[in-house]
């Protein structure tokens, strides 16, 4: 009995050291050496200050900036400590109401879009509620509003969308997308150069 207990304690201690100390230190060390930017949160710095992460969306509502996907986190949008989906199904009246309100808000922000279909990612949240990216269609849908509100030529805003478009992962997983924070930071720098920063 004593020998079995001693063997069990030795195995337990070895597993604690291997899985609780050695493995985490090894993975953390490799991540810091091979992928330091990603391992430290994919942070975006502007003028030496952290302004966000490439992995977590931010709330924008000014017309001269692009708007991201709606956030499912409540009461604070894009709250990384409260990540999760709304879990509302497609026939849920609350989801239908939210989508209708978002469509109305987008159309009110840019009446020139008329009855053009609104890209689905502008009116529905992602599973995490934190998605930082929008589709190319969602960015192009907002192009006229952003250009008009920011007093920029549409061709210049379209070029920014193109510049900040990322391809599908490995060329075939998902679809091309635009990181809203990176795109808006580029717009903000442009506004600052022209003395129009808000």
PDB file of C-alpha atoms in Angstrom:
ATOM      1  CA  UNK A   1       0.000   0.000   0.000  1.00  0.00           C
ATOM      2  CA  UNK A   2       2.810   2.415   0.934  1.00  0.00           C
ATOM      3  CA  UNK A   3       4.667   1.614  -2.311  1.00  0.00           C
ATOM      4  CA  UNK A   4       1.545   2.248  -4.393  1.00  0.00           C
ATOM      5  CA  UNK A   5       0.901   5.540  -2.600  1.00  0.00           C
ATOM      6  CA  UNK A   6       4.526   6.627  -3.082  1.00  0.00           C
ATOM      7  CA  UNK A   7       4.401   5.734  -6.806  1.00  0.00           C
ATOM      8  CA  UNK A   8       1.121   7.661  -7.207  1.00  0.00           C
ATOM      9  CA  UNK A   9       2.587  10.716  -5.451  1.00  0.00           C
ATOM     10  CA  UNK A  10       5.707  10.614  -7.631  1.00  0.00           C
ATOM     11  CA  UNK A  11       3.613  10.389 -10.827  1.00  0.00           C
ATOM     12  CA  UNK A  12       1.388  13.216  -9.539  1.00  0.00           C
ATOM     13  CA  UNK A  13       4.421  15.424  -8.759  1.00  0.00           C
ATOM     14  CA  UNK A  14       5.958  14.712 -12.173  1.00  0.00           C
ATOM     15  CA  UNK A  15       2.709  15.575 -13.935  1.00  0.00           C
ATOM     16  CA  UNK A  16       2.357  18.808 -11.935  1.00  0.00           C
ATOM     17  CA  UNK A  17       5.894  19.842 -12.866  1.00  0.00           C
ATOM     18  CA  UNK A  18       5.508  18.798 -16.518  1.00  0.00           C
ATOM     19  CA  UNK A  19       2.050  20.227 -17.197  1.00  0.00           C
ATOM     20  CA  UNK A  20       1.977  23.070 -14.679  1.00  0.00           C
ATOM     21  CA  UNK A  21       5.502  24.454 -15.013  1.00  0.00           C
ATOM     22  CA  UNK A  22       7.601  23.040 -17.872  1.00  0.00           C
ATOM     23  CA  UNK A  23       4.906  23.019 -20.594  1.00  0.00           C
ATOM     24  CA  UNK A  24       3.571  26.565 -19.924  1.00  0.00           C
ATOM     25  CA  UNK A  25       7.112  27.977 -19.746  1.00  0.00           C
ATOM     26  CA  UNK A  26       8.093  26.184 -22.961  1.00  0.00           C
ATOM     27  CA  UNK A  27       5.013  27.340 -24.894  1.00  0.00           C
ATOM     28  CA  UNK A  28       5.313  30.909 -23.567  1.00  0.00           C
ATOM     29  CA  UNK A  29       9.020  31.034 -24.402  1.00  0.00           C
ATOM     30  CA  UNK A  30       8.508  29.689 -27.932  1.00  0.00           C
ATOM     31  CA  UNK A  31       5.637  32.133 -28.521  1.00  0.00           C
ATOM     32  CA  UNK A  32       7.773  35.075 -27.363  1.00  0.00           C
ATOM     33  CA  UNK A  33      10.634  34.024 -29.645  1.00  0.00           C
ATOM     34  CA  UNK A  34       8.670  32.958 -32.747  1.00  0.00           C
ATOM     35  CA  UNK A  35       5.546  35.194 -32.556  1.00  0.00           C
ATOM     36  CA  UNK A  36       6.239  38.067 -30.125  1.00  0.00           C
ATOM     37  CA  UNK A  37       3.678  40.455 -31.646  1.00  0.00           C
ATOM     38  CA  UNK A  38       0.840  37.916 -31.534  1.00  0.00           C
ATOM     39  CA  UNK A  39       1.851  36.528 -28.137  1.00  0.00           C
ATOM     40  CA  UNK A  40       1.608  40.000 -26.635  1.00  0.00           C
ATOM     41  CA  UNK A  41      -1.906  40.709 -27.908  1.00  0.00           C
ATOM     42  CA  UNK A  42      -1.308  41.978 -31.475  1.00  0.00           C
ATOM     43  CA  UNK A  43      -1.302  45.498 -30.072  1.00  0.00           C
ATOM     44  CA  UNK A  44      -1.497  48.537 -32.337  1.00  0.00           C
ATOM     45  CA  UNK A  45       0.601  51.518 -31.306  1.00  0.00           C
ATOM     46  CA  UNK A  46       0.163  55.067 -32.519  1.00  0.00           C
ATOM     47  CA  UNK A  47       2.761  57.675 -31.517  1.00  0.00           C
ATOM     48  CA  UNK A  48       4.171  55.275 -28.925  1.00  0.00           C
ATOM     49  CA  UNK A  49       0.791  54.635 -27.239  1.00  0.00           C
ATOM     50  CA  UNK A  50      -1.282  51.475 -27.405  1.00  0.00           C
ATOM     51  CA  UNK A  51      -4.556  52.368 -29.125  1.00  0.00           C
ATOM     52  CA  UNK A  52      -6.016  48.891 -29.480  1.00  0.00           C
ATOM     53  CA  UNK A  53      -5.492  45.380 -30.733  1.00  0.00           C
ATOM     54  CA  UNK A  54      -5.821  43.904 -34.203  1.00  0.00           C
ATOM     55  CA  UNK A  55      -7.889  41.149 -32.579  1.00  0.00           C
ATOM     56  CA  UNK A  56     -10.582  43.175 -30.771  1.00  0.00           C
ATOM     57  CA  UNK A  57     -12.990  45.593 -32.402  1.00  0.00           C
ATOM     58  CA  UNK A  58     -13.660  49.120 -31.204  1.00  0.00           C
ATOM     59  CA  UNK A  59     -16.804  51.206 -31.290  1.00  0.00           C
ATOM     60  CA  UNK A  60     -16.962  53.994 -33.872  1.00  0.00           C
ATOM     61  CA  UNK A  61     -20.048  56.092 -34.536  1.00  0.00           C
ATOM     62  CA  UNK A  62     -18.719  59.271 -36.156  1.00  0.00           C
ATOM     63  CA  UNK A  63     -19.768  59.453 -39.823  1.00  0.00           C
ATOM     64  CA  UNK A  64     -16.245  60.211 -41.100  1.00  0.00           C
ATOM     65  CA  UNK A  65     -15.009  56.817 -39.831  1.00  0.00           C
ATOM     66  CA  UNK A  66     -15.899  53.270 -40.792  1.00  0.00           C
ATOM     67  CA  UNK A  67     -18.210  51.394 -38.451  1.00  0.00           C
ATOM     68  CA  UNK A  68     -17.470  47.811 -37.462  1.00  0.00           C
ATOM     69  CA  UNK A  69     -19.688  44.867 -36.761  1.00  0.00           C
ATOM     70  CA  UNK A  70     -22.156  45.341 -33.926  1.00  0.00           C
ATOM     71  CA  UNK A  71     -20.852  44.061 -30.620  1.00  0.00           C
ATOM     72  CA  UNK A  72     -22.770  41.477 -28.610  1.00  0.00           C
ATOM     73  CA  UNK A  73     -21.141  42.488 -25.330  1.00  0.00           C
ATOM     74  CA  UNK A  74     -23.380  44.416 -22.983  1.00  0.00           C
ATOM     75  CA  UNK A  75     -23.469  47.068 -21.559  1.00  0.00           C
ATOM     76  CA  UNK A  76     -20.042  48.101 -22.964  1.00  0.00           C
ATOM     77  CA  UNK A  77     -19.404  47.371 -26.670  1.00  0.00           C
ATOM     78  CA  UNK A  78     -16.334  45.259 -27.491  1.00  0.00           C
ATOM     79  CA  UNK A  79     -15.686  44.386 -23.838  1.00  0.00           C
ATOM     80  CA  UNK A  80     -13.057  41.617 -24.037  1.00  0.00           C
ATOM     81  CA  UNK A  81     -13.900  40.477 -20.502  1.00  0.00           C
ATOM     82  CA  UNK A  82     -17.490  39.831 -21.571  1.00  0.00           C
ATOM     83  CA  UNK A  83     -16.961  38.072 -24.883  1.00  0.00           C
ATOM     84  CA  UNK A  84     -19.798  35.986 -26.245  1.00  0.00           C
ATOM     85  CA  UNK A  85     -22.607  35.765 -28.746  1.00  0.00           C
ATOM     86  CA  UNK A  86     -26.135  37.016 -28.167  1.00  0.00           C
ATOM     87  CA  UNK A  87     -27.415  33.464 -28.792  1.00  0.00           C
ATOM     88  CA  UNK A  88     -30.479  34.884 -30.540  1.00  0.00           C
ATOM     89  CA  UNK A  89     -31.719  32.652 -33.366  1.00  0.00           C
ATOM     90  CA  UNK A  90     -32.673  33.963 -36.808  1.00  0.00           C
ATOM     91  CA  UNK A  91     -36.402  33.909 -35.999  1.00  0.00           C
ATOM     92  CA  UNK A  92     -36.043  35.548 -32.599  1.00  0.00           C
ATOM     93  CA  UNK A  93     -38.107  38.786 -32.558  1.00  0.00           C
ATOM     94  CA  UNK A  94     -35.418  40.582 -30.540  1.00  0.00           C
ATOM     95  CA  UNK A  95     -32.747  39.808 -33.154  1.00  0.00           C
ATOM     96  CA  UNK A  96     -35.097  40.863 -35.964  1.00  0.00           C
ATOM     97  CA  UNK A  97     -35.749  44.153 -34.135  1.00  0.00           C
ATOM     98  CA  UNK A  98     -32.002  44.757 -33.602  1.00  0.00           C
ATOM     99  CA  UNK A  99     -31.238  44.101 -37.269  1.00  0.00           C
ATOM    100  CA  UNK A 100     -34.053  46.404 -38.412  1.00  0.00           C
ATOM    101  CA  UNK A 101     -32.787  49.177 -36.095  1.00  0.00           C
ATOM    102  CA  UNK A 102     -29.232  48.779 -37.415  1.00  0.00           C
ATOM    103  CA  UNK A 103     -30.391  48.861 -41.036  1.00  0.00           C
ATOM    104  CA  UNK A 104     -32.408  52.006 -40.313  1.00  0.00           C
ATOM    105  CA  UNK A 105     -29.400  53.636 -38.623  1.00  0.00           C
ATOM    106  CA  UNK A 106     -27.123  52.873 -41.590  1.00  0.00           C
ATOM    107  CA  UNK A 107     -29.669  54.174 -44.086  1.00  0.00           C
ATOM    108  CA  UNK A 108     -30.243  57.320 -42.013  1.00  0.00           C
ATOM    109  CA  UNK A 109     -26.483  57.939 -41.874  1.00  0.00           C
ATOM    110  CA  UNK A 110     -26.253  57.829 -45.657  1.00  0.00           C
ATOM    111  CA  UNK A 111     -29.594  58.312 -47.437  1.00  0.00           C
ATOM    112  CA  UNK A 112     -27.751  58.243 -50.793  1.00  0.00           C
ATOM    113  CA  UNK A 113     -27.414  54.466 -50.398  1.00  0.00           C
ATOM    114  CA  UNK A 114     -31.173  54.207 -50.923  1.00  0.00           C
ATOM    115  CA  UNK A 115     -32.454  50.646 -50.861  1.00  0.00           C
ATOM    116  CA  UNK A 116     -29.093  49.047 -51.573  1.00  0.00           C
ATOM    117  CA  UNK A 117     -28.791  45.784 -49.614  1.00  0.00           C
ATOM    118  CA  UNK A 118     -26.920  46.254 -46.336  1.00  0.00           C
ATOM    119  CA  UNK A 119     -24.071  43.738 -45.883  1.00  0.00           C
ATOM    120  CA  UNK A 120     -25.017  41.255 -43.183  1.00  0.00           C
ATOM    121  CA  UNK A 121     -21.868  41.858 -41.118  1.00  0.00           C
ATOM    122  CA  UNK A 122     -22.909  45.481 -40.534  1.00  0.00           C
ATOM    123  CA  UNK A 123     -26.136  44.429 -38.809  1.00  0.00           C
ATOM    124  CA  UNK A 124     -25.237  41.182 -37.019  1.00  0.00           C
ATOM    125  CA  UNK A 125     -22.595  40.544 -34.380  1.00  0.00           C
ATOM    126  CA  UNK A 126     -19.972  37.826 -34.561  1.00  0.00           C
ATOM    127  CA  UNK A 127     -19.869  34.799 -32.258  1.00  0.00           C
ATOM    128  CA  UNK A 128     -17.351  36.501 -29.973  1.00  0.00           C
ATOM    129  CA  UNK A 129     -19.029  39.902 -30.140  1.00  0.00           C
ATOM    130  CA  UNK A 130     -15.533  41.361 -30.578  1.00  0.00           C
ATOM    131  CA  UNK A 131     -14.842  40.935 -34.302  1.00  0.00           C
ATOM    132  CA  UNK A 132     -12.373  43.636 -35.476  1.00  0.00           C
ATOM    133  CA  UNK A 133     -12.895  43.061 -39.209  1.00  0.00           C
ATOM    134  CA  UNK A 134     -15.580  43.775 -41.771  1.00  0.00           C
ATOM    135  CA  UNK A 135     -16.039  42.392 -45.260  1.00  0.00           C
ATOM    136  CA  UNK A 136     -14.981  44.311 -48.345  1.00  0.00           C
ATOM    137  CA  UNK A 137     -18.701  44.737 -49.159  1.00  0.00           C
ATOM    138  CA  UNK A 138     -19.294  46.311 -45.728  1.00  0.00           C
ATOM    139  CA  UNK A 139     -16.395  48.722 -46.209  1.00  0.00           C
ATOM    140  CA  UNK A 140     -17.547  49.682 -49.709  1.00  0.00           C
ATOM    141  CA  UNK A 141     -21.100  50.190 -48.448  1.00  0.00           C
ATOM    142  CA  UNK A 142     -19.802  52.906 -46.120  1.00  0.00           C
ATOM    143  CA  UNK A 143     -17.376  54.482 -48.585  1.00  0.00           C
ATOM    144  CA  UNK A 144     -19.645  57.313 -49.796  1.00  0.00           C
ATOM    145  CA  UNK A 145     -20.642  58.329 -46.257  1.00  0.00           C
ATOM    146  CA  UNK A 146     -17.051  58.359 -44.990  1.00  0.00           C
ATOM    147  CA  UNK A 147     -15.779  60.294 -48.010  1.00  0.00           C
ATOM    148  CA  UNK A 148     -18.547  62.880 -47.771  1.00  0.00           C
ATOM    149  CA  UNK A 149     -18.306  63.346 -43.989  1.00  0.00           C
ATOM    150  CA  UNK A 150     -14.503  63.482 -44.117  1.00  0.00           C
ATOM    151  CA  UNK A 151     -14.430  65.779 -47.192  1.00  0.00           C
ATOM    152  CA  UNK A 152     -12.269  63.316 -49.114  1.00  0.00           C
ATOM    153  CA  UNK A 153     -12.493  62.099 -52.701  1.00  0.00           C
ATOM    154  CA  UNK A 154     -14.157  58.690 -52.878  1.00  0.00           C
ATOM    155  CA  UNK A 155     -11.199  57.382 -54.891  1.00  0.00           C
ATOM    156  CA  UNK A 156      -8.855  58.216 -51.993  1.00  0.00           C
ATOM    157  CA  UNK A 157     -11.058  56.388 -49.472  1.00  0.00           C
ATOM    158  CA  UNK A 158     -11.397  53.427 -51.873  1.00  0.00           C
ATOM    159  CA  UNK A 159      -7.595  53.283 -52.125  1.00  0.00           C
ATOM    160  CA  UNK A 160      -7.362  53.112 -48.325  1.00  0.00           C
ATOM    161  CA  UNK A 161      -9.845  50.238 -48.258  1.00  0.00           C
ATOM    162  CA  UNK A 162      -7.749  48.422 -50.852  1.00  0.00           C
ATOM    163  CA  UNK A 163      -4.539  49.123 -48.941  1.00  0.00           C
ATOM    164  CA  UNK A 164      -5.904  47.710 -45.674  1.00  0.00           C
ATOM    165  CA  UNK A 165      -7.614  44.687 -47.201  1.00  0.00           C
ATOM    166  CA  UNK A 166      -6.231  41.391 -45.945  1.00  0.00           C
ATOM    167  CA  UNK A 167      -6.604  38.269 -48.072  1.00  0.00           C
ATOM    168  CA  UNK A 168      -8.346  35.091 -46.953  1.00  0.00           C
ATOM    169  CA  UNK A 169      -6.263  33.043 -44.518  1.00  0.00           C
ATOM    170  CA  UNK A 170      -3.894  30.811 -46.516  1.00  0.00           C
ATOM    171  CA  UNK A 171      -5.656  32.129 -49.603  1.00  0.00           C
ATOM    172  CA  UNK A 172      -8.798  30.017 -49.166  1.00  0.00           C
ATOM    173  CA  UNK A 173     -10.061  30.119 -45.555  1.00  0.00           C
ATOM    174  CA  UNK A 174     -12.713  32.763 -45.034  1.00  0.00           C
ATOM    175  CA  UNK A 175     -12.863  35.834 -47.234  1.00  0.00           C
ATOM    176  CA  UNK A 176     -10.861  39.030 -47.712  1.00  0.00           C
ATOM    177  CA  UNK A 177     -11.502  41.481 -44.886  1.00  0.00           C
ATOM    178  CA  UNK A 178     -10.619  44.912 -43.577  1.00  0.00           C
ATOM    179  CA  UNK A 179      -9.506  45.663 -40.027  1.00  0.00           C
ATOM    180  CA  UNK A 180     -11.689  48.616 -38.983  1.00  0.00           C
ATOM    181  CA  UNK A 181      -9.268  50.041 -36.411  1.00  0.00           C
ATOM    182  CA  UNK A 182      -6.310  50.024 -38.813  1.00  0.00           C
ATOM    183  CA  UNK A 183      -8.421  51.604 -41.560  1.00  0.00           C
ATOM    184  CA  UNK A 184      -9.763  54.291 -39.211  1.00  0.00           C
ATOM    185  CA  UNK A 185      -6.287  55.067 -37.890  1.00  0.00           C
ATOM    186  CA  UNK A 186      -5.142  55.619 -41.474  1.00  0.00           C
ATOM    187  CA  UNK A 187      -8.120  57.929 -42.010  1.00  0.00           C
ATOM    188  CA  UNK A 188      -7.361  59.762 -38.771  1.00  0.00           C
ATOM    189  CA  UNK A 189      -3.752  60.356 -39.857  1.00  0.00           C
ATOM    190  CA  UNK A 190      -5.073  61.692 -43.149  1.00  0.00           C
ATOM    191  CA  UNK A 191      -7.473  64.041 -41.348  1.00  0.00           C
ATOM    192  CA  UNK A 192      -4.650  65.232 -39.096  1.00  0.00           C
ATOM    193  CA  UNK A 193      -2.467  66.013 -42.121  1.00  0.00           C
ATOM    194  CA  UNK A 194      -5.299  68.040 -43.582  1.00  0.00           C
ATOM    195  CA  UNK A 195      -6.197  69.695 -40.269  1.00  0.00           C
ATOM    196  CA  UNK A 196      -9.552  67.941 -40.110  1.00  0.00           C
ATOM    197  CA  UNK A 197      -9.013  65.517 -37.197  1.00  0.00           C
ATOM    198  CA  UNK A 198     -12.042  65.239 -34.947  1.00  0.00           C
TER     199      UNK A 198
END
